[in-house]
């Protein structure tokens, strides 16, 4: 079982839709959490950090549920340009800070 | 704003050759990470450095080594290259550990 798991999708949604992705992690000592987006054959780009209290950046909202060990990303009013793979990254705790990526969730926004 | 710079962008090698990939982190960033991403895979953590000292080690083969120099740039040295080493290699940097990472454009390594 992978330490960080994501539904690979693809999520196929029309423009303007709201879509949410979850990412579960296995290590309860994990300390920091991030969402990245990656376009085909390009580098991952930081979308947002995920804080315990939840945080929002424009159309994007990230939340952390430590009890159930998952993070979520909500995208409102989807744009064509949101089409990408969304990767969650968890820094495993327990004395090391090895960043572990999920396999990514593919989002396709269509007209 | 300055970003993470990797060189070369593309590299073609033959089996059993050696390769050196370079990474120049964002100025003032003290932590550097190396990743390998195969086709259709997520980035796999190889190794990281904090303040020029090796910090954590992931799934880095023994044929690979890396170091961070006094100017904070880092190099990933790969020897006895195998076909399976063909991948995108990313470097990322952060300001402090456990902080958001910023990625370079990557080096695409092809082994013939």
PDB file of N, CA and C in Angstrom, chain A residues 6-111:
ATOM      1  N   UNK A   6      -3.923   8.651  -3.974  1.00  0.00           N
ATOM      2  CA  UNK A   6      -4.865   9.537  -4.641  1.00  0.00           C
ATOM      3  C   UNK A   6      -5.632   8.737  -5.685  1.00  0.00           C
ATOM      4  N   UNK A   7      -6.862   9.142  -5.919  1.00  0.00           N
ATOM      5  CA  UNK A   7      -7.646   8.586  -7.025  1.00  0.00           C
ATOM      6  C   UNK A   7      -7.049   9.138  -8.317  1.00  0.00           C
ATOM      7  N   UNK A   8      -6.575   8.267  -9.211  1.00  0.00           N
ATOM      8  CA  UNK A   8      -5.906   8.792 -10.413  1.00  0.00           C
ATOM      9  C   UNK A   8      -6.840   9.492 -11.397  1.00  0.00           C
ATOM     10  N   UNK A   9      -8.183   9.242 -11.250  1.00  0.00           N
ATOM     11  CA  UNK A   9      -9.124   9.850 -12.187  1.00  0.00           C
ATOM     12  C   UNK A   9      -9.070   9.125 -13.527  1.00  0.00           C
ATOM     13  N   UNK A  10      -9.302   9.789 -14.669  1.00  0.00           N
ATOM     14  CA  UNK A  10      -9.444  11.250 -14.728  1.00  0.00           C
ATOM     15  C   UNK A  10     -10.821  11.745 -14.283  1.00  0.00           C
ATOM     16  N   UNK A  11     -10.803  12.951 -13.734  1.00  0.00           N
ATOM     17  CA  UNK A  11     -12.028  13.661 -13.458  1.00  0.00           C
ATOM     18  C   UNK A  11     -12.291  14.535 -14.679  1.00  0.00           C
ATOM     19  N   UNK A  12     -13.429  14.289 -15.308  1.00  0.00           N
ATOM     20  CA  UNK A  12     -13.794  14.987 -16.531  1.00  0.00           C
ATOM     21  C   UNK A  12     -14.962  15.905 -16.210  1.00  0.00           C
ATOM     22  N   UNK A  13     -14.747  17.218 -16.177  1.00  0.00           N
ATOM     23  CA  UNK A  13     -15.795  18.137 -15.730  1.00  0.00           C
ATOM     24  C   UNK A  13     -15.958  19.269 -16.724  1.00  0.00           C
ATOM     25  N   UNK A  14     -17.155  19.853 -16.784  1.00  0.00           N
ATOM     26  CA  UNK A  14     -17.365  21.010 -17.678  1.00  0.00           C
ATOM     27  C   UNK A  14     -16.831  22.280 -17.023  1.00  0.00           C
ATOM     28  N   UNK A  15     -16.522  23.249 -17.843  1.00  0.00           N
ATOM     29  CA  UNK A  15     -16.136  24.567 -17.332  1.00  0.00           C
ATOM     30  C   UNK A  15     -17.179  25.058 -16.341  1.00  0.00           C
ATOM     31  N   UNK A  16     -16.690  25.684 -15.268  1.00  0.00           N
ATOM     32  CA  UNK A  16     -17.608  26.245 -14.291  1.00  0.00           C
ATOM     33  C   UNK A  16     -17.989  25.284 -13.180  1.00  0.00           C
ATOM     34  N   UNK A  17     -17.638  24.022 -13.338  1.00  0.00           N
ATOM     35  CA  UNK A  17     -18.001  23.028 -12.322  1.00  0.00           C
ATOM     36  C   UNK A  17     -17.109  23.173 -11.086  1.00  0.00           C
ATOM     37  N   UNK A  18     -17.572  22.607 -10.002  1.00  0.00           N
ATOM     38  CA  UNK A  18     -16.773  22.479  -8.780  1.00  0.00           C
ATOM     39  C   UNK A  18     -16.318  21.031  -8.666  1.00  0.00           C
ATOM     40  N   UNK A  19     -15.051  20.852  -8.371  1.00  0.00           N
ATOM     41  CA  UNK A  19     -14.511  19.493  -8.297  1.00  0.00           C
ATOM     42  C   UNK A  19     -13.626  19.388  -7.055  1.00  0.00           C
ATOM     43  N   UNK A  20     -13.625  18.216  -6.456  1.00  0.00           N
ATOM     44  CA  UNK A  20     -12.830  18.013  -5.233  1.00  0.00           C
ATOM     45  C   UNK A  20     -12.017  16.732  -5.343  1.00  0.00           C
ATOM     46  N   UNK A  21     -10.794  16.800  -4.858  1.00  0.00           N
ATOM     47  CA  UNK A  21      -9.927  15.631  -4.808  1.00  0.00           C
ATOM     48  C   UNK A  21      -9.528  15.375  -3.364  1.00  0.00           C
ATOM     49  N   UNK A  22      -9.358  14.118  -3.038  1.00  0.00           N
ATOM     50  CA  UNK A  22      -8.836  13.752  -1.727  1.00  0.00           C
ATOM     51  C   UNK A  22      -7.493  13.058  -1.870  1.00  0.00           C
ATOM     52  N   UNK A  23      -6.752  13.077  -0.801  1.00  0.00           N
ATOM     53  CA  UNK A  23      -5.462  12.407  -0.764  1.00  0.00           C
ATOM     54  C   UNK A  23      -5.307  11.845   0.648  1.00  0.00           C
ATOM     55  N   UNK A  24      -5.109  10.538   0.762  1.00  0.00           N
ATOM     56  CA  UNK A  24      -4.955   9.935   2.085  1.00  0.00           C
ATOM     57  C   UNK A  24      -3.498   9.610   2.337  1.00  0.00           C
ATOM     58  N   UNK A  25      -3.093   9.676   3.590  1.00  0.00           N
ATOM     59  CA  UNK A  25      -1.712   9.365   3.952  1.00  0.00           C
ATOM     60  C   UNK A  25      -1.713   8.400   5.126  1.00  0.00           C
ATOM     61  N   UNK A  26      -0.657   7.598   5.196  1.00  0.00           N
ATOM     62  CA  UNK A  26      -0.671   6.501   6.170  1.00  0.00           C
ATOM     63  C   UNK A  26       0.055   6.823   7.471  1.00  0.00           C
ATOM     64  N   UNK A  27       0.973   7.786   7.421  1.00  0.00           N
ATOM     65  CA  UNK A  27       1.798   8.064   8.600  1.00  0.00           C
ATOM     66  C   UNK A  27       1.178   9.173   9.442  1.00  0.00           C
ATOM     67  N   UNK A  28       0.703   8.817  10.615  1.00  0.00           N
ATOM     68  CA  UNK A  28       0.021   9.798  11.458  1.00  0.00           C
ATOM     69  C   UNK A  28       0.962  10.876  11.971  1.00  0.00           C
ATOM     70  N   UNK A  29       2.278  10.625  11.871  1.00  0.00           N
ATOM     71  CA  UNK A  29       3.251  11.619  12.327  1.00  0.00           C
ATOM     72  C   UNK A  29       3.590  12.624  11.222  1.00  0.00           C
ATOM     73  N   UNK A  30       2.952  12.528  10.078  1.00  0.00           N
ATOM     74  CA  UNK A  30       3.244  13.442   8.976  1.00  0.00           C
ATOM     75  C   UNK A  30       3.012  14.874   9.403  1.00  0.00           C
ATOM     76  N   UNK A  31       3.883  15.744   8.905  1.00  0.00           N
ATOM     77  CA  UNK A  31       3.904  17.086   9.474  1.00  0.00           C
ATOM     78  C   UNK A  31       3.473  18.188   8.531  1.00  0.00           C
ATOM     79  N   UNK A  32       3.746  18.033   7.257  1.00  0.00           N
ATOM     80  CA  UNK A  32       3.370  19.129   6.361  1.00  0.00           C
ATOM     81  C   UNK A  32       2.840  18.563   5.055  1.00  0.00           C
ATOM     82  N   UNK A  33       1.985  19.354   4.442  1.00  0.00           N
ATOM     83  CA  UNK A  33       1.162  18.864   3.332  1.00  0.00           C
ATOM     84  C   UNK A  33       1.060  19.945   2.264  1.00  0.00           C
ATOM     85  N   UNK A  34       1.110  19.500   1.035  1.00  0.00           N
ATOM     86  CA  UNK A  34       1.097  20.470  -0.065  1.00  0.00           C
ATOM     87  C   UNK A  34       0.314  19.901  -1.240  1.00  0.00           C
ATOM     88  N   UNK A  35      -0.221  20.802  -2.041  1.00  0.00           N
ATOM     89  CA  UNK A  35      -0.780  20.433  -3.347  1.00  0.00           C
ATOM     90  C   UNK A  35       0.071  21.075  -4.435  1.00  0.00           C
ATOM     91  N   UNK A  36       0.399  20.275  -5.453  1.00  0.00           N
ATOM     92  CA  UNK A  36       1.108  20.753  -6.625  1.00  0.00           C
ATOM     93  C   UNK A  36       0.275  20.416  -7.849  1.00  0.00           C
ATOM     94  N   UNK A  37       0.478  21.175  -8.918  1.00  0.00           N
ATOM     95  CA  UNK A  37      -0.091  20.768 -10.189  1.00  0.00           C
ATOM     96  C   UNK A  37       1.056  20.504 -11.149  1.00  0.00           C
ATOM     97  N   UNK A  38       0.836  19.535 -12.019  1.00  0.00           N
ATOM     98  CA  UNK A  38       1.864  19.207 -12.994  1.00  0.00           C
ATOM     99  C   UNK A  38       1.215  19.063 -14.362  1.00  0.00           C
ATOM    100  N   UNK A  39       1.715  19.843 -15.295  1.00  0.00           N
ATOM    101  CA  UNK A  39       1.287  19.708 -16.678  1.00  0.00           C
ATOM    102  C   UNK A  39       2.193  18.693 -17.358  1.00  0.00           C
ATOM    103  N   UNK A  40       1.703  18.133 -18.436  1.00  0.00           N
ATOM    104  CA  UNK A  40       2.402  17.025 -19.088  1.00  0.00           C
ATOM    105  C   UNK A  40       3.860  17.355 -19.370  1.00  0.00           C
ATOM    106  N   UNK A  41       4.755  16.508 -18.879  1.00  0.00           N
ATOM    107  CA  UNK A  41       6.193  16.602 -19.132  1.00  0.00           C
ATOM    108  C   UNK A  41       6.821  17.904 -18.611  1.00  0.00           C
ATOM    109  N   UNK A  42       6.131  18.547 -17.656  1.00  0.00           N
ATOM    110  CA  UNK A  42       6.695  19.753 -17.056  1.00  0.00           C
ATOM    111  C   UNK A  42       6.947  19.509 -15.565  1.00  0.00           C
ATOM    112  N   UNK A  43       7.571  20.504 -14.937  1.00  0.00           N
ATOM    113  CA  UNK A  43       7.882  20.356 -13.516  1.00  0.00           C
ATOM    114  C   UNK A  43       6.629  20.573 -12.662  1.00  0.00           C
ATOM    115  N   UNK A  44       6.557  19.934 -11.495  1.00  0.00           N
ATOM    116  CA  UNK A  44       5.466  20.227 -10.567  1.00  0.00           C
ATOM    117  C   UNK A  44       5.549  21.685 -10.113  1.00  0.00           C
ATOM    118  N   UNK A  45       4.389  22.320 -10.024  1.00  0.00           N
ATOM    119  CA  UNK A  45       4.350  23.713  -9.565  1.00  0.00           C
ATOM    120  C   UNK A  45       3.513  23.768  -8.289  1.00  0.00           C
ATOM    121  N   UNK A  46       4.031  24.440  -7.296  1.00  0.00           N
ATOM    122  CA  UNK A  46       3.326  24.547  -6.023  1.00  0.00           C
ATOM    123  C   UNK A  46       2.010  25.278  -6.219  1.00  0.00           C
ATOM    124  N   UNK A  47       0.948  24.640  -5.759  1.00  0.00           N
ATOM    125  CA  UNK A  47      -0.373  25.262  -5.799  1.00  0.00           C
ATOM    126  C   UNK A  47      -0.653  25.925  -4.450  1.00  0.00           C
ATOM    127  N   UNK A  48      -0.545  25.149  -3.406  1.00  0.00           N
ATOM    128  CA  UNK A  48      -0.730  25.708  -2.071  1.00  0.00           C
ATOM    129  C   UNK A  48      -0.279  24.735  -1.000  1.00  0.00           C
ATOM    130  N   UNK A  49       0.126  25.309   0.121  1.00  0.00           N
ATOM    131  CA  UNK A  49       0.366  24.513   1.311  1.00  0.00           C
ATOM    132  C   UNK A  49      -0.989  24.238   1.960  1.00  0.00           C
ATOM    133  N   UNK A  50      -1.038  23.223   2.793  1.00  0.00           N
ATOM    134  CA  UNK A  50      -2.293  22.880   3.471  1.00  0.00           C
ATOM    135  C   UNK A  50      -2.093  23.046   4.961  1.00  0.00           C
ATOM    136  N   UNK A  51      -2.900  23.913   5.558  1.00  0.00           N
ATOM    137  CA  UNK A  51      -2.755  24.192   6.983  1.00  0.00           C
ATOM    138  C   UNK A  51      -3.881  23.529   7.756  1.00  0.00           C
ATOM    139  N   UNK A  52      -3.631  23.322   9.028  1.00  0.00           N
ATOM    140  CA  UNK A  52      -4.588  22.605   9.881  1.00  0.00           C
ATOM    141  C   UNK A  52      -5.960  23.259   9.882  1.00  0.00           C
ATOM    142  N   UNK A  53      -5.962  24.589   9.800  1.00  0.00           N
ATOM    143  CA  UNK A  53      -7.236  25.313   9.870  1.00  0.00           C
ATOM    144  C   UNK A  53      -7.909  25.409   8.518  1.00  0.00           C
ATOM    145  N   UNK A  54      -7.276  24.843   7.479  1.00  0.00           N
ATOM    146  CA  UNK A  54      -7.818  24.987   6.129  1.00  0.00           C
ATOM    147  C   UNK A  54      -7.405  26.323   5.555  1.00  0.00           C
ATOM    148  N   UNK A  55      -7.249  26.402   4.260  1.00  0.00           N
ATOM    149  CA  UNK A  55      -6.870  27.666   3.647  1.00  0.00           C
ATOM    150  C   UNK A  55      -7.407  27.757   2.232  1.00  0.00           C
ATOM    151  N   UNK A  56      -7.534  29.006   1.810  1.00  0.00           N
ATOM    152  CA  UNK A  56      -8.170  29.283   0.530  1.00  0.00           C
ATOM    153  C   UNK A  56      -7.281  30.235  -0.262  1.00  0.00           C
ATOM    154  N   UNK A  57      -7.233  30.014  -1.574  1.00  0.00           N
ATOM    155  CA  UNK A  57      -6.496  30.920  -2.444  1.00  0.00           C
ATOM    156  C   UNK A  57      -7.316  31.071  -3.715  1.00  0.00           C
ATOM    157  N   UNK A  58      -8.111  32.118  -3.769  1.00  0.00           N
ATOM    158  CA  UNK A  58      -8.963  32.321  -4.929  1.00  0.00           C
ATOM    159  C   UNK A  58      -9.982  31.203  -5.056  1.00  0.00           C
ATOM    160  N   UNK A  59      -9.955  30.509  -6.178  1.00  0.00           N
ATOM    161  CA  UNK A  59     -10.936  29.438  -6.424  1.00  0.00           C
ATOM    162  C   UNK A  59     -10.540  28.114  -5.756  1.00  0.00           C
ATOM    163  N   UNK A  60      -9.405  28.075  -5.125  1.00  0.00           N
ATOM    164  CA  UNK A  60      -8.864  26.844  -4.555  1.00  0.00           C
ATOM    165  C   UNK A  60      -8.964  26.853  -3.030  1.00  0.00           C
ATOM    166  N   UNK A  61      -9.453  25.746  -2.484  1.00  0.00           N
ATOM    167  CA  UNK A  61      -9.535  25.582  -1.034  1.00  0.00           C
ATOM    168  C   UNK A  61      -8.916  24.257  -0.656  1.00  0.00           C
ATOM    169  N   UNK A  62      -8.031  24.300   0.323  1.00  0.00           N
ATOM    170  CA  UNK A  62      -7.380  23.072   0.792  1.00  0.00           C
ATOM    171  C   UNK A  62      -7.760  22.838   2.246  1.00  0.00           C
ATOM    172  N   UNK A  63      -7.945  21.573   2.594  1.00  0.00           N
ATOM    173  CA  UNK A  63      -8.273  21.241   3.983  1.00  0.00           C
ATOM    174  C   UNK A  63      -7.489  20.024   4.423  1.00  0.00           C
ATOM    175  N   UNK A  64      -7.264  19.950   5.729  1.00  0.00           N
ATOM    176  CA  UNK A  64      -6.549  18.833   6.328  1.00  0.00           C
ATOM    177  C   UNK A  64      -7.446  18.209   7.383  1.00  0.00           C
ATOM    178  N   UNK A  65      -7.583  16.911   7.335  1.00  0.00           N
ATOM    179  CA  UNK A  65      -8.317  16.176   8.366  1.00  0.00           C
ATOM    180  C   UNK A  65      -7.345  15.183   8.990  1.00  0.00           C
ATOM    181  N   UNK A  66      -6.780  15.574  10.128  1.00  0.00           N
ATOM    182  CA  UNK A  66      -5.761  14.731  10.755  1.00  0.00           C
ATOM    183  C   UNK A  66      -6.367  13.452  11.334  1.00  0.00           C
ATOM    184  N   UNK A  67      -7.577  13.543  11.831  1.00  0.00           N
ATOM    185  CA  UNK A  67      -8.208  12.370  12.452  1.00  0.00           C
ATOM    186  C   UNK A  67      -8.369  11.250  11.426  1.00  0.00           C
ATOM    187  N   UNK A  68      -8.777  11.612  10.221  1.00  0.00           N
ATOM    188  CA  UNK A  68      -8.999  10.606   9.176  1.00  0.00           C
ATOM    189  C   UNK A  68      -7.815  10.513   8.220  1.00  0.00           C
ATOM    190  N   UNK A  69      -6.799  11.317   8.450  1.00  0.00           N
ATOM    191  CA  UNK A  69      -5.551  11.287   7.693  1.00  0.00           C
ATOM    192  C   UNK A  69      -5.778  11.483   6.195  1.00  0.00           C
ATOM    193  N   UNK A  70      -6.397  12.613   5.883  1.00  0.00           N
ATOM    194  CA  UNK A  70      -6.480  12.952   4.470  1.00  0.00           C
ATOM    195  C   UNK A  70      -6.444  14.463   4.310  1.00  0.00           C
ATOM    196  N   UNK A  71      -6.053  14.875   3.113  1.00  0.00           N
ATOM    197  CA  UNK A  71      -6.163  16.280   2.730  1.00  0.00           C
ATOM    198  C   UNK A  71      -7.048  16.358   1.500  1.00  0.00           C
ATOM    199  N   UNK A  72      -7.611  17.519   1.288  1.00  0.00           N
ATOM    200  CA  UNK A  72      -8.513  17.680   0.152  1.00  0.00           C
ATOM    201  C   UNK A  72      -8.196  18.977  -0.574  1.00  0.00           C
ATOM    202  N   UNK A  73      -8.575  19.005  -1.830  1.00  0.00           N
ATOM    203  CA  UNK A  73      -8.446  20.198  -2.657  1.00  0.00           C
ATOM    204  C   UNK A  73      -9.767  20.402  -3.378  1.00  0.00           C
ATOM    205  N   UNK A  74     -10.326  21.581  -3.217  1.00  0.00           N
ATOM    206  CA  UNK A  74     -11.582  21.927  -3.876  1.00  0.00           C
ATOM    207  C   UNK A  74     -11.302  23.020  -4.891  1.00  0.00           C
ATOM    208  N   UNK A  75     -11.764  22.816  -6.099  1.00  0.00           N
ATOM    209  CA  UNK A  75     -11.610  23.833  -7.140  1.00  0.00           C
ATOM    210  C   UNK A  75     -13.005  24.283  -7.564  1.00  0.00           C
ATOM    211  N   UNK A  76     -13.249  25.565  -7.412  1.00  0.00           N
ATOM    212  CA  UNK A  76     -14.550  26.124  -7.810  1.00  0.00           C
ATOM    213  C   UNK A  76     -14.428  26.788  -9.171  1.00  0.00           C
ATOM    214  N   UNK A  77     -15.553  26.849  -9.888  1.00  0.00           N
ATOM    215  CA  UNK A  77     -15.596  27.560 -11.164  1.00  0.00           C
ATOM    216  C   UNK A  77     -14.426  27.125 -12.066  1.00  0.00           C
ATOM    217  N   UNK A  78     -14.347  25.852 -12.345  1.00  0.00           N
ATOM    218  CA  UNK A  78     -13.222  25.293 -13.102  1.00  0.00           C
ATOM    219  C   UNK A  78     -13.024  26.004 -14.436  1.00  0.00           C
ATOM    220  N   UNK A  79     -11.756  26.197 -14.781  1.00  0.00           N
ATOM    221  CA  UNK A  79     -11.365  26.799 -16.062  1.00  0.00           C
ATOM    222  C   UNK A  79     -10.691  25.743 -16.922  1.00  0.00           C
ATOM    223  N   UNK A  80     -10.686  25.971 -18.221  1.00  0.00           N
ATOM    224  CA  UNK A  80      -9.990  25.045 -19.117  1.00  0.00           C
ATOM    225  C   UNK A  80      -8.531  24.907 -18.697  1.00  0.00           C
ATOM    226  N   UNK A  81      -7.957  26.005 -18.240  1.00  0.00           N
ATOM    227  CA  UNK A  81      -6.540  26.014 -17.860  1.00  0.00           C
ATOM    228  C   UNK A  81      -6.258  25.236 -16.573  1.00  0.00           C
ATOM    229  N   UNK A  82      -7.291  24.809 -15.881  1.00  0.00           N
ATOM    230  CA  UNK A  82      -7.094  23.984 -14.681  1.00  0.00           C
ATOM    231  C   UNK A  82      -6.780  22.536 -15.042  1.00  0.00           C
ATOM    232  N   UNK A  83      -6.945  22.167 -16.300  1.00  0.00           N
ATOM    233  CA  UNK A  83      -6.650  20.801 -16.736  1.00  0.00           C
ATOM    234  C   UNK A  83      -5.181  20.493 -16.472  1.00  0.00           C
ATOM    235  N   UNK A  84      -4.935  19.479 -15.669  1.00  0.00           N
ATOM    236  CA  UNK A  84      -3.569  19.134 -15.266  1.00  0.00           C
ATOM    237  C   UNK A  84      -3.658  17.914 -14.360  1.00  0.00           C
ATOM    238  N   UNK A  85      -2.520  17.472 -13.884  1.00  0.00           N
ATOM    239  CA  UNK A  85      -2.475  16.447 -12.847  1.00  0.00           C
ATOM    240  C   UNK A  85      -2.183  17.128 -11.525  1.00  0.00           C
ATOM    241  N   UNK A  86      -2.951  16.801 -10.513  1.00  0.00           N
ATOM    242  CA  UNK A  86      -2.802  17.407  -9.190  1.00  0.00           C
ATOM    243  C   UNK A  86      -2.158  16.385  -8.257  1.00  0.00           C
ATOM    244  N   UNK A  87      -1.020  16.778  -7.726  1.00  0.00           N
ATOM    245  CA  UNK A  87      -0.224  15.882  -6.884  1.00  0.00           C
ATOM    246  C   UNK A  87      -0.299  16.353  -5.439  1.00  0.00           C
ATOM    247  N   UNK A  88      -0.554  15.442  -4.531  1.00  0.00           N
ATOM    248  CA  UNK A  88      -0.422  15.833  -3.134  1.00  0.00           C
ATOM    249  C   UNK A  88       0.933  15.350  -2.640  1.00  0.00           C
ATOM    250  N   UNK A  89       1.517  16.103  -1.765  1.00  0.00           N
ATOM    251  CA  UNK A  89       2.829  15.790  -1.208  1.00  0.00           C
ATOM    252  C   UNK A  89       2.729  15.852   0.303  1.00  0.00           C
ATOM    253  N   UNK A  90       3.233  14.809   0.934  1.00  0.00           N
ATOM    254  CA  UNK A  90       3.201  14.724   2.389  1.00  0.00           C
ATOM    255  C   UNK A  90       4.627  14.552   2.873  1.00  0.00           C
ATOM    256  N   UNK A  91       5.047  15.406   3.781  1.00  0.00           N
ATOM    257  CA  UNK A  91       6.359  15.230   4.399  1.00  0.00           C
ATOM    258  C   UNK A  91       6.186  14.304   5.594  1.00  0.00           C
ATOM    259  N   UNK A  92       6.737  13.106   5.457  1.00  0.00           N
ATOM    260  CA  UNK A  92       6.589  12.109   6.512  1.00  0.00           C
ATOM    261  C   UNK A  92       7.316  12.570   7.766  1.00  0.00           C
ATOM    262  N   UNK A  93       6.721  12.375   8.890  1.00  0.00           N
ATOM    263  CA  UNK A  93       7.344  12.795  10.130  1.00  0.00           C
ATOM    264  C   UNK A  93       8.191  11.685  10.719  1.00  0.00           C
ATOM    265  N   UNK A  94       8.268  11.651  12.017  1.00  0.00           N
ATOM    266  CA  UNK A  94       9.033  10.600  12.694  1.00  0.00           C
ATOM    267  C   UNK A  94      10.522  10.773  12.559  1.00  0.00           C
ATOM    268  N   UNK A  95      10.975  12.044  12.497  1.00  0.00           N
ATOM    269  CA  UNK A  95      12.414  12.274  12.475  1.00  0.00           C
ATOM    270  C   UNK A  95      12.984  12.484  11.092  1.00  0.00           C
ATOM    271  N   UNK A  96      12.234  12.158  10.055  1.00  0.00           N
ATOM    272  CA  UNK A  96      12.731  12.452   8.709  1.00  0.00           C
ATOM    273  C   UNK A  96      11.695  13.314   8.009  1.00  0.00           C
ATOM    274  N   UNK A  97      12.136  13.978   7.007  1.00  0.00           N
ATOM    275  CA  UNK A  97      11.245  14.887   6.277  1.00  0.00           C
ATOM    276  C   UNK A  97      11.169  14.488   4.817  1.00  0.00           C
ATOM    277  N   UNK A  98      11.170  13.190   4.585  1.00  0.00           N
ATOM    278  CA  UNK A  98      11.146  12.718   3.200  1.00  0.00           C
ATOM    279  C   UNK A  98       9.810  13.076   2.583  1.00  0.00           C
ATOM    280  N   UNK A  99       9.851  13.886   1.510  1.00  0.00           N
ATOM    281  CA  UNK A  99       8.599  14.250   0.840  1.00  0.00           C
ATOM    282  C   UNK A  99       8.114  13.075   0.001  1.00  0.00           C
ATOM    283  N   UNK A 100       6.861  12.719   0.197  1.00  0.00           N
ATOM    284  CA  UNK A 100       6.283  11.607  -0.543  1.00  0.00           C
ATOM    285  C   UNK A 100       5.125  12.102  -1.393  1.00  0.00           C
ATOM    286  N   UNK A 101       5.202  11.803  -2.659  1.00  0.00           N
ATOM    287  CA  UNK A 101       4.169  12.228  -3.595  1.00  0.00           C
ATOM    288  C   UNK A 101       3.109  11.151  -3.754  1.00  0.00           C
ATOM    289  N   UNK A 102       1.865  11.600  -3.931  1.00  0.00           N
ATOM    290  CA  UNK A 102       0.849  10.688  -4.427  1.00  0.00           C
ATOM    291  C   UNK A 102       1.041  10.524  -5.928  1.00  0.00           C
ATOM    292  N   UNK A 103       0.291   9.572  -6.518  1.00  0.00           N
ATOM    293  CA  UNK A 103       0.445   9.328  -7.957  1.00  0.00           C
ATOM    294  C   UNK A 103      -0.215  10.405  -8.802  1.00  0.00           C
ATOM    295  N   UNK A 104      -0.999  11.270  -8.145  1.00  0.00           N
ATOM    296  CA  UNK A 104      -1.627  12.359  -8.882  1.00  0.00           C
ATOM    297  C   UNK A 104      -3.034  12.033  -9.331  1.00  0.00           C
ATOM    298  N   UNK A 105      -3.842  13.074  -9.414  1.00  0.00           N
ATOM    299  CA  UNK A 105      -5.207  12.971  -9.923  1.00  0.00           C
ATOM    300  C   UNK A 105      -5.293  13.807 -11.187  1.00  0.00           C
ATOM    301  N   UNK A 106      -5.745  13.192 -12.250  1.00  0.00           N
ATOM    302  CA  UNK A 106      -5.847  13.899 -13.528  1.00  0.00           C
ATOM    303  C   UNK A 106      -7.189  14.615 -13.624  1.00  0.00           C
ATOM    304  N   UNK A 107      -7.136  15.890 -13.948  1.00  0.00           N
ATOM    305  CA  UNK A 107      -8.355  16.689 -14.139  1.00  0.00           C
ATOM    306  C   UNK A 107      -8.411  17.167 -15.588  1.00  0.00           C
ATOM    307  N   UNK A 108      -9.552  16.931 -16.207  1.00  0.00           N
ATOM    308  CA  UNK A 108      -9.790  17.441 -17.566  1.00  0.00           C
ATOM    309  C   UNK A 108     -11.025  18.324 -17.510  1.00  0.00           C
ATOM    310  N   UNK A 109     -10.851  19.591 -17.834  1.00  0.00           N
ATOM    311  CA  UNK A 109     -11.969  20.518 -17.879  1.00  0.00           C
ATOM    312  C   UNK A 109     -12.310  20.757 -19.349  1.00  0.00           C
ATOM    313  N   UNK A 110     -13.552  20.492 -19.711  1.00  0.00           N
ATOM    314  CA  UNK A 110     -13.942  20.636 -21.121  1.00  0.00           C
ATOM    315  C   UNK A 110     -14.958  21.765 -21.287  1.00  0.00           C
ATOM    316  N   UNK A 111     -15.013  22.322 -22.500  1.00  0.00           N
ATOM    317  CA  UNK A 111     -15.921  23.463 -22.744  1.00  0.00           C
ATOM    318  C   UNK A 111     -17.374  23.048 -22.566  1.00  0.00           C
TER     319      UNK A 111
END
